Amino acid sequence: MQFCNLKKQYQELKPEIDNAIAQVLEHGMYVGGPEVGELEKKCTDFTGAKFAKACSSGTDALVLALMAYDVGAGDYVITTPFTFIATAECISLVGAKPLFVDIDPQTYNICPKKLKELLDTTDIPEDKIKGVITVDLYGQCADYDAIREAMKGHDLFLVQDAAQSFGAAYKGKNAGSQGDIGTTSFFPAKPFGCYGDGGMVFTDDAELDLKLNWLRNHGQNERYNHKIIGMNGRLDTIQCAVLNAKFDRFRYVEIKNRNNAADKYMALLKPLADAGKVVLPYVMPDSVHVWAQFTLKVEDRDGLMAHLQKNDIPCAIHYPKPLHMQEAFADLGYKKGDFPICEEMGKKVISLPMCAYKEDGEIEEVCEVISSFYK
Ligand SMILES: *Cc1c(COP(=O)(O)O)cnc(C)c1O
């Protein structure tokens, strides 16, 4: 069994994808070809964000967002320590410092109450804290109404790291459109992936969009006229062509497939949840999950992992070591015990095989093996 069967998806769409790539090879505009704009148009139509700019990765999307807000040395940006490192790495990359806030124990996303507490009690000067980066962990949007409420009265931007949640929705609006800037990733294993690295930046603000456009192309507003310092943050035409070919299948079939797989897991694991052995993922009301990961909180995780391995069932830990405990962030001065909920989850979460193309019987098999462990 595979954790995520990317080859199966390719086989399903082979003629469309091969043809889309062949067209790029023929027209020869390998960077900045017409497929880039096509993808951006599909992405604005889908998310409801006014503007979208394709870029080189989900990490670069975050860096571009912070560059657009001129975040730099001496500044702070608030985020969660329970995420992939890119969410906080981008803050350090532009010379600023991450300020961590613990997570909500049900959703594992940033806790709005603790966010407000930090803003109300910190002795860092108000004008040095520039904004908040939220993460839609495992493919479910954070609680944006509560987050906006917590940010009220403070002059802060909200960047939504939707790397895992492209295709999810919060109160009727698709992910990517909740922040002042939204970012996503098209890394192959994300819900909507290309065949290499890729990302997208979203905003409703025309001025920010223009700046993002310059930033991803060396700060150029016209050829060889560099208005600001930027970077090479463009997305290759071939990757855009692949995503265009996959877009409708993702939108109309794969999101449903992922939710059907999650529903099956939920039903089959309910007895174990009722018995207190595992905690099933919590889905917020008025929210569509896209299940980048199907992640349980379990007792005796080491034992369960060994048992799964013995039965040839792949699994993964997202994430074993919270960011405030990472050596790369040692200079921030955080210590063990600073974010107890996130530290507990790091020890108890386990992600099960998930993709839009699970074979018949695979989920049943995973659940049987898990049940046999807790018997
Ligand atoms: C994958 C991921 C990223 C980074 O995306 P890349 O395209 O791999 O650079 C950022 N944030 C989160 C939460 C992610 O899961």
Short mmCIF file of N, CA and C in Angstrom, two decimals, residues 102 114 324 337-345 347:
data_model
loop_
_atom_site.label_atom_id
_atom_site.label_comp_id
_atom_site.label_asym_id
_atom_site.label_seq_id
_atom_site.Cartn_x
_atom_site.Cartn_y
_atom_site.Cartn_z
N ASP A 102 0.30 28.99 20.95
CA ASP A 102 -0.10 27.57 20.99
C ASP A 102 -1.38 27.33 20.19
N LYS A 114 -5.56 32.45 22.64
CA LYS A 114 -4.15 32.65 23.03
C LYS A 114 -3.49 33.73 22.18
N HIS A 324 9.19 25.46 17.97
CA HIS A 324 9.93 26.18 19.02
C HIS A 324 11.01 25.31 19.65
N GLY A 337 7.93 23.05 27.13
CA GLY A 337 6.90 23.45 28.08
C GLY A 337 6.23 24.77 27.72
N ASP A 338 6.81 25.52 26.77
CA ASP A 338 6.22 26.81 26.41
C ASP A 338 4.87 26.67 25.71
N PHE A 339 4.70 25.60 24.94
CA PHE A 339 3.46 25.41 24.19
C PHE A 339 2.96 23.98 24.40
N PRO A 340 2.36 23.74 25.58
CA PRO A 340 2.07 22.36 26.00
C PRO A 340 1.13 21.59 25.07
N ILE A 341 0.16 22.26 24.47
CA ILE A 341 -0.78 21.51 23.62
C ILE A 341 -0.06 21.02 22.37
N CYS A 342 0.68 21.90 21.78
CA CYS A 342 1.44 21.53 20.59
C CYS A 342 2.47 20.44 20.91
N GLU A 343 3.08 20.50 22.07
CA GLU A 343 4.06 19.47 22.44
C GLU A 343 3.38 18.12 22.65
N GLU A 344 2.18 18.13 23.24
CA GLU A 344 1.46 16.87 23.45
C GLU A 344 1.08 16.25 22.10
N MET A 345 0.57 17.09 21.19
CA MET A 345 0.17 16.58 19.87
C MET A 345 1.36 15.98 19.13
N LYS A 347 3.58 14.31 20.21
CA LYS A 347 3.84 12.96 20.69
C LYS A 347 2.71 11.99 20.34
#
